Coordinates of C-alpha atoms in Angstrom, one line a residue:
M1 CA -7.7 33.7 -7.4
S2 CA -8.5 30.0 -7.2
P3 CA -7.9 28.1 -4.0
S4 CA -4.9 26.4 -5.5
S5 CA -3.4 29.6 -6.7
V6 CA -3.8 31.2 -3.3
L7 CA -2.0 28.3 -1.7
L8 CA 0.7 28.2 -4.3
K9 CA 1.3 31.9 -3.7
K10 CA 1.5 31.4 0.0
L11 CA 4.1 28.6 -0.5
S12 CA 6.2 30.6 -2.9
D13 CA 6.0 33.7 -0.6
G14 CA 7.4 31.8 2.3
A15 CA 4.2 31.8 4.4
Y16 CA 4.8 28.2 5.4
D17 CA 8.6 28.4 5.8
A18 CA 8.6 28.7 9.6
R19 CA 6.3 25.6 9.8
F20 CA 8.5 23.7 7.4
A21 CA 11.5 24.6 9.5
R22 CA 9.9 23.2 12.6
L23 CA 8.8 20.0 10.9
Y24 CA 11.9 19.3 8.7
G25 CA 14.8 21.6 9.8
E26 CA 16.0 24.8 8.3
E27 CA 18.1 23.1 5.6
Q28 CA 15.0 21.4 4.2
V29 CA 12.7 24.5 3.9
A30 CA 13.3 25.1 0.2
A31 CA 12.9 21.5 -0.8
Q32 CA 9.7 21.1 1.2
R33 CA 8.3 24.3 -0.3
A34 CA 8.8 22.8 -3.7
R35 CA 7.5 19.4 -2.6
Y36 CA 4.2 20.8 -1.2
A37 CA 3.7 22.9 -4.3
D38 CA 4.1 19.9 -6.5
A39 CA 1.5 18.1 -4.4
V40 CA -0.9 21.1 -4.8
R41 CA -0.5 20.9 -8.6
G42 CA -1.0 17.1 -8.4
F43 CA -4.3 17.7 -6.6
V44 CA -5.6 20.0 -9.2
E45 CA -4.5 17.7 -12.1
T46 CA -6.3 14.9 -10.4
F47 CA -9.5 16.5 -9.0
G48 CA -9.7 19.9 -10.6
E49 CA -10.1 23.1 -8.6
P50 CA -11.8 22.7 -5.3
A51 CA -14.9 24.7 -4.3
G52 CA -13.3 25.7 -1.0
E53 CA -9.9 26.0 0.7
L54 CA -7.2 23.4 0.5
M55 CA -5.7 22.0 3.7
L56 CA -2.2 20.6 4.2
C57 CA -1.6 17.6 6.4
S58 CA 1.5 15.5 7.4
A59 CA 2.2 12.3 9.3
P60 CA 5.8 11.0 9.9
G61 CA 7.4 7.7 9.6
R62 CA 8.9 6.3 12.8
T63 CA 12.1 4.7 14.0
E64 CA 11.9 2.1 16.7
I65 CA 14.8 2.5 19.1
G66 CA 14.0 -0.2 21.6
G67 CA 11.3 -2.7 22.3
N68 CA 11.5 -4.9 19.2
H69 CA 8.2 -6.8 19.0
T70 CA 7.1 -6.1 22.5
D71 CA 4.1 -3.9 21.9
H72 CA 1.7 -6.6 20.8
N73 CA 2.2 -8.4 24.2
H74 CA 1.6 -5.2 26.2
G75 CA 5.3 -4.4 26.6
R76 CA 7.4 -1.3 26.6
V77 CA 8.9 0.5 23.6
L78 CA 11.2 3.4 22.9
A79 CA 10.7 5.1 19.5
G80 CA 10.9 8.4 17.6
S81 CA 9.1 10.1 14.7
V82 CA 11.5 11.0 11.9
N83 CA 11.8 13.7 9.2
L84 CA 10.4 11.5 6.5
D85 CA 6.6 11.8 6.1
V86 CA 3.5 11.3 4.1
I87 CA 1.8 14.6 3.1
A88 CA -1.6 15.4 1.8
V89 CA -3.3 18.3 0.0
V90 CA -7.0 18.0 1.0
A91 CA -10.3 19.5 0.1
A92 CA -13.7 18.8 1.6
S93 CA -16.3 17.3 -0.7
D94 CA -20.1 17.3 -0.6
A95 CA -20.1 13.8 -2.1
A96 CA -20.5 10.9 0.4
R97 CA -17.2 9.4 -0.5
I98 CA -13.5 9.7 0.2
R99 CA -11.1 9.8 -2.8
V100 CA -7.3 9.5 -2.2
Q101 CA -4.8 9.7 -5.0
S102 CA -1.4 8.6 -3.7
K103 CA 1.3 9.6 -6.2
G104 CA 2.3 6.7 -8.3
Y105 CA -0.7 4.5 -7.3
P106 CA -4.2 3.9 -8.5
M107 CA -6.8 6.1 -6.8
D108 CA -8.7 4.7 -3.8
T109 CA -12.4 5.5 -3.6
V110 CA -14.4 4.7 -0.4
L111 CA -18.2 5.3 -0.2
L112 CA -19.2 6.5 3.2
D113 CA -22.4 4.5 3.2
E114 CA -20.4 1.3 2.7
L115 CA -18.1 1.0 5.7
Q116 CA -18.1 -2.7 6.4
P117 CA -14.9 -4.6 5.8
V118 CA -14.4 -5.6 2.1
A119 CA -12.5 -8.9 1.8
A120 CA -11.0 -8.0 -1.6
E121 CA -9.5 -4.8 -0.1
Q122 CA -7.3 -6.6 2.5
N123 CA -3.7 -5.7 2.2
H124 CA -4.6 -2.6 0.1
S125 CA -4.7 1.1 1.2
A126 CA -8.5 1.4 0.5
S127 CA -9.1 -0.9 3.5
L128 CA -7.2 1.5 5.8
I129 CA -9.3 4.5 4.6
R130 CA -12.5 2.5 5.0
G131 CA -11.5 1.2 8.4
I132 CA -10.5 4.6 9.8
A133 CA -13.8 6.2 8.6
A134 CA -15.8 3.3 10.0
R135 CA -14.0 3.6 13.4
F136 CA -14.6 7.4 13.5
A137 CA -18.3 6.8 12.9
A138 CA -18.5 3.9 15.4
L139 CA -17.0 6.2 18.1
G140 CA -19.6 8.9 17.4
L141 CA -17.1 11.2 15.6
S142 CA -18.0 13.1 12.5
I143 CA -17.0 11.9 9.0
R144 CA -17.5 13.5 5.6
G145 CA -16.3 13.1 2.1
F146 CA -13.0 14.6 0.9
D147 CA -10.5 14.5 -1.9
A148 CA -6.8 14.1 -1.1
Y149 CA -3.6 14.0 -3.1
T150 CA -0.8 12.4 -1.1
T151 CA 2.9 11.9 -1.6
S152 CA 5.4 10.1 0.6
D153 CA 9.1 10.0 1.2
V154 CA 8.8 7.3 3.9
L155 CA 10.7 4.3 2.5
K156 CA 8.1 1.6 1.7
G157 CA 8.9 -1.8 3.3
S158 CA 11.7 -0.2 5.3
G159 CA 10.7 -0.5 8.9
L160 CA 9.9 3.2 9.0
S161 CA 6.3 2.2 8.9
S162 CA 4.9 3.9 5.8
S163 CA 1.5 2.2 6.5
A164 CA 1.1 3.7 9.9
A165 CA 2.0 7.1 8.6
F166 CA -0.7 6.8 5.9
E167 CA -3.2 5.6 8.5
V168 CA -2.4 8.5 10.9
L169 CA -2.6 10.9 7.9
I170 CA -6.2 9.8 7.1
G171 CA -7.1 10.2 10.8
V172 CA -5.6 13.6 11.0
I173 CA -7.6 14.7 7.9
L174 CA -10.9 13.5 9.4
N175 CA -9.9 15.1 12.7
H176 CA -9.3 18.5 11.4
L177 CA -11.8 18.5 8.5
C178 CA -14.9 17.7 10.5
N179 CA -14.0 17.3 14.2
N180 CA -12.3 20.6 14.9
G181 CA -9.1 18.8 15.9
S182 CA -10.8 17.4 19.0
V183 CA -9.5 13.8 18.6
S184 CA -6.3 13.2 20.6
A185 CA -3.2 11.9 19.0
E186 CA -3.5 8.8 21.1
D187 CA -7.0 8.1 19.9
I188 CA -6.0 8.6 16.3
A189 CA -3.3 6.0 16.8
K190 CA -5.8 3.5 18.3
I191 CA -8.2 4.2 15.4
A192 CA -5.4 3.6 12.9
Q193 CA -4.4 0.3 14.6
Y194 CA -8.0 -0.9 14.5
A195 CA -8.1 -0.2 10.7
E196 CA -4.9 -2.1 10.2
N197 CA -5.9 -5.1 12.3
V198 CA -9.6 -5.4 11.3
Y199 CA -9.7 -4.0 7.7
F200 CA -6.2 -4.4 6.3
G201 CA -5.7 -7.8 8.0
K202 CA -2.3 -7.3 9.7
P203 CA -2.1 -8.1 13.4
S204 CA 0.2 -5.2 14.3
G205 CA 0.7 -3.7 17.8
L206 CA 0.2 -0.1 18.6
L207 CA 3.9 1.1 18.5
D208 CA 3.9 2.3 14.9
Q209 CA 0.7 4.3 14.9
M210 CA 1.3 5.8 18.4
T211 CA 4.8 7.0 17.5
S212 CA 3.7 8.5 14.2
S213 CA 0.7 10.1 15.7
V214 CA 2.3 11.5 19.0
G215 CA 5.7 12.4 17.6
S216 CA 9.1 13.2 19.0
I217 CA 11.1 10.7 21.1
I218 CA 8.7 8.8 23.3
T219 CA 8.6 5.7 25.5
I220 CA 5.3 3.9 25.8
D221 CA 4.2 1.3 28.3
F222 CA 1.4 -0.8 26.8
A223 CA 0.5 -2.7 30.0
D224 CA -3.0 -1.2 29.6
T225 CA -3.5 -0.8 25.9
E226 CA -6.6 1.3 26.4
K227 CA -4.6 3.8 28.5
P228 CA -0.9 3.4 27.4
V229 CA 1.5 5.4 29.5
I230 CA 3.4 7.8 27.1
E231 CA 6.4 9.8 28.1
K232 CA 8.2 12.2 25.8
L233 CA 12.0 12.3 26.4
D234 CA 14.0 15.5 26.2
F235 CA 17.1 14.1 24.5
D236 CA 18.9 15.6 21.5
F237 CA 20.4 12.8 19.5
A238 CA 22.0 15.3 17.1
A239 CA 24.1 16.7 20.0
T240 CA 25.7 13.3 20.7
G241 CA 27.9 13.6 17.6
Y242 CA 26.3 10.5 16.2
A243 CA 24.2 10.2 13.1
L244 CA 21.1 8.0 12.9
C245 CA 21.7 6.0 9.8
I246 CA 19.0 3.7 8.4
V247 CA 20.3 1.2 5.8
D248 CA 17.7 -0.1 3.2
V249 CA 18.8 -3.6 2.2
G250 CA 16.2 -3.7 -0.6
G251 CA 13.9 -6.3 1.0
N252 CA 10.2 -5.9 0.9
H253 CA 7.6 -6.8 3.5
A254 CA 4.7 -7.2 1.1
D255 CA 4.6 -11.0 0.9
L256 CA 5.8 -11.7 4.5
T257 CA 2.7 -11.0 6.5
H258 CA 2.7 -14.6 7.7
E259 CA 6.2 -14.2 9.1
Y260 CA 5.2 -11.1 11.1
A261 CA 2.0 -12.7 12.3
A262 CA 3.9 -15.7 13.6
V263 CA 5.8 -13.5 16.1
P264 CA 2.8 -12.3 18.1
D265 CA 1.0 -15.6 17.5
E266 CA 3.9 -17.6 19.0
M267 CA 4.3 -15.2 21.9
H268 CA 0.6 -15.4 22.6
A269 CA 0.7 -19.2 22.4
V270 CA 3.3 -19.2 25.2
A271 CA 1.3 -16.8 27.2
N272 CA -1.8 -18.9 26.8
A273 CA 0.1 -22.0 27.8
M274 CA 1.0 -20.1 31.0
G275 CA -2.6 -19.4 31.7
V276 CA -2.6 -15.7 30.7
S277 CA -3.4 -13.8 27.5
Q278 CA -0.3 -11.7 27.2
L279 CA 3.4 -12.4 28.0
R280 CA 3.4 -9.2 30.1
E281 CA 1.1 -11.0 32.6
T282 CA 3.6 -13.7 33.3
S283 CA 7.4 -13.6 34.0
Y284 CA 10.7 -14.7 32.6
E285 CA 11.2 -16.9 35.7
A286 CA 7.8 -18.6 35.2
V287 CA 8.5 -19.4 31.6
L288 CA 12.0 -20.6 32.4
K289 CA 10.6 -23.2 34.8
N290 CA 8.1 -24.4 32.2
I291 CA 10.4 -24.7 29.2
P292 CA 10.3 -28.5 28.9
A293 CA 6.5 -28.5 28.6
L294 CA 6.4 -25.4 26.5
R295 CA 8.9 -26.6 23.9
E296 CA 7.1 -29.9 23.6
K297 CA 3.8 -28.2 23.0
L298 CA 4.8 -25.2 21.0
G299 CA 8.3 -25.8 19.7
D300 CA 11.6 -24.1 20.5
R301 CA 11.2 -20.9 18.5
A302 CA 8.1 -19.9 20.4
V303 CA 10.0 -20.3 23.7
L304 CA 13.0 -18.3 22.4
R305 CA 10.7 -15.5 21.2
A306 CA 9.1 -15.4 24.7
L307 CA 12.5 -15.1 26.3
H308 CA 13.4 -12.3 24.0
F309 CA 10.2 -10.4 25.0
F310 CA 11.1 -10.4 28.7
A311 CA 14.7 -9.3 28.2
E312 CA 13.7 -6.6 25.6
N313 CA 10.9 -5.3 27.8
E314 CA 13.4 -4.7 30.7
R315 CA 16.0 -3.3 28.3
V316 CA 13.7 -0.5 27.3
L317 CA 13.7 0.8 30.9
D318 CA 17.5 0.7 30.9
E319 CA 17.6 2.6 27.5
V320 CA 15.3 5.3 28.8
A321 CA 17.4 5.6 32.0
A322 CA 20.6 5.9 30.0
L323 CA 19.1 8.7 27.8
K324 CA 17.8 10.5 30.8
A325 CA 21.3 10.3 32.4
G326 CA 23.0 11.4 29.2
D327 CA 25.0 8.2 29.2
F328 CA 25.2 7.5 25.5
E329 CA 27.9 4.8 25.9
A330 CA 25.6 2.7 28.0
F331 CA 22.8 3.4 25.5
K332 CA 24.9 2.1 22.6
K333 CA 25.6 -1.1 24.5
L334 CA 21.9 -1.6 25.1
I335 CA 21.2 -1.1 21.4
I336 CA 23.7 -3.8 20.4
A337 CA 22.2 -6.1 23.0
S338 CA 18.7 -5.5 21.6
G339 CA 19.9 -6.3 18.1
N340 CA 21.6 -9.5 19.2
S341 CA 18.5 -10.6 21.0
S342 CA 16.4 -10.0 17.9
F343 CA 18.8 -11.9 15.8
E344 CA 19.3 -14.9 18.1
Y345 CA 16.0 -15.3 20.0
L346 CA 13.3 -13.3 18.2
Q347 CA 14.7 -14.5 14.9
N348 CA 13.3 -11.7 12.7
V349 CA 16.4 -10.7 10.8
Y350 CA 15.6 -13.0 7.8
A351 CA 12.6 -15.0 6.9
A352 CA 12.6 -18.7 7.5
C353 CA 10.8 -19.2 4.2
A354 CA 13.7 -17.5 2.3
V355 CA 16.9 -18.3 4.0
E356 CA 18.9 -17.5 0.8
D357 CA 17.9 -13.8 1.1
Q358 CA 19.8 -12.4 4.1
G359 CA 20.5 -8.8 3.2
M360 CA 19.8 -7.6 6.7
S361 CA 22.2 -10.2 8.2
L362 CA 24.9 -8.9 5.8
A363 CA 24.1 -5.3 6.6
L364 CA 24.5 -6.0 10.3
A365 CA 27.8 -7.7 9.7
L366 CA 29.1 -4.8 7.7
A367 CA 27.9 -2.4 10.4
Q368 CA 29.8 -4.3 13.0
H369 CA 32.9 -4.3 10.8
V370 CA 32.9 -0.5 10.6
L371 CA 31.4 0.4 14.0
D372 CA 32.6 -2.2 16.4
G373 CA 33.8 -0.5 19.6
K374 CA 32.6 2.9 18.2
G375 CA 28.9 2.8 17.3
A376 CA 25.8 0.6 17.5
W377 CA 23.7 -1.4 15.1
R378 CA 20.5 -3.5 15.2
V379 CA 17.5 -4.8 13.2
H380 CA 15.0 -2.0 12.6
G381 CA 11.3 -2.3 12.9
G382 CA 9.4 -5.5 12.2
G383 CA 12.4 -7.2 10.5
F384 CA 12.4 -9.9 7.8
G385 CA 14.1 -7.6 5.3
G386 CA 13.8 -3.9 5.2
T387 CA 16.3 -1.9 7.1
T388 CA 18.9 -1.8 9.9
Q389 CA 19.3 1.0 12.4
N390 CA 22.8 2.4 13.1
F391 CA 24.3 5.0 15.4
V392 CA 27.4 6.2 13.6
P393 CA 30.0 8.6 14.9
A394 CA 30.0 11.7 12.6
A395 CA 33.6 11.1 11.5
L396 CA 32.7 7.6 10.4
V397 CA 29.6 8.5 8.4
P398 CA 31.5 8.7 5.0
A399 CA 33.2 5.3 5.5
F400 CA 30.0 3.7 6.8
R401 CA 28.0 5.0 3.8
E402 CA 30.7 3.9 1.3
T403 CA 30.8 0.4 2.9
V404 CA 27.1 -0.3 2.9
E405 CA 26.3 1.5 -0.4
S406 CA 29.0 -0.6 -2.2
V407 CA 26.9 -3.6 -1.4
F408 CA 23.3 -2.3 -1.3
G409 CA 23.6 0.4 -3.9
A410 CA 23.8 4.2 -4.0
G411 CA 21.2 5.9 -1.8
S412 CA 20.7 2.9 0.5
C413 CA 22.1 4.7 3.5
H414 CA 19.7 7.3 4.9
I415 CA 20.6 9.8 7.5
L416 CA 17.5 10.7 9.5
H417 CA 16.6 13.2 12.2
I418 CA 14.1 13.0 15.0
R419 CA 11.0 15.1 14.2
P420 CA 9.4 17.0 17.1
F421 CA 5.8 16.6 15.8
G422 CA 3.6 13.7 15.1
G423 CA 0.6 13.8 12.7
V424 CA -0.4 17.4 12.1
C425 CA -2.5 19.8 10.0
V426 CA 0.4 21.9 8.8
D427 CA -1.8 25.0 8.8
K428 CA -2.3 24.6 12.6
I429 CA 1.3 24.4 13.9

């Protein structure tokens, strides 16, 4: 039997069912079996039969729970990997190239003897593949050619970080294909961030990649970005009686890189004016004393964003403490406070260059209408469009869904679950 036939038979015979149950939940096993089989067929249609075995890999999207725009100034975050992911069917190749066919997109081809940044690739997935391969090589890790067919159910431009999931997926492939799985999840996240910063051209922090790579519910302290302190939390959101609902308002991040970049840029400008490189190295009190000089030099928005950083950074500690204590009521209040700070001080709910487009503002208003006194709501992820995050009592899920979907369309409300794994070779779990 051909390698693809062997794998398809394993899938149909249920050989992967236990793995799928661990990754996606028992209720999703049949759907995932069919999804992976479709990806195997997509691989063969694209590349033909491989000479050797096929490998299955997966990297999840992530939901930021606390710490909105704190990571890039060495702050604290609270986040979780979710049950939406990017998957890949992979085969090693003797050619010195990486070919990645993402379903619905043009194929990316990267030659392994040409690993310098390519200006024309910025903001395109090929730059991420090239950057990750280059960083593996620079760190003395092995790289080799491979072919991969990928498909994703991580909502693009949604704040679930489809780009970080893709980056982590490429890192997982290289890790298991030619490094015997020896590269840690933390190092894969750092490699992914490097590719996004240097090759893709987006000045992101490390939150997205670290959450996708490590998995589960985690809190991270980035005081030392070379050695971030990561703690997994043993908390079952499903047991609270609340659903984690992400509302997709239909915005898109693609042309708003300058809006994202302005957030860390302005925070760093305040830090530099205070004589340090990161806001984590100064204090709320010190900034407060220097507001007259700071606003004259940098403008009011930069000051407000710095004030958000300090409050949000401390709020993460309180959120973690509430979860550890099982105090979900306190946790909900902190989520609302985080959302309010993002709206009022960080100002990342809508783009200043497109004030007529305020879908996220409207989604937050609708959430407050349904959930006030009962649930919690906030901006999700980087902001400026995309999604909101909502903790909805189970009994209110139908009303909540009906309300938001009447405005943003059928299927705009997504009920997610926390996934216990980060980036993985599915064959190894």
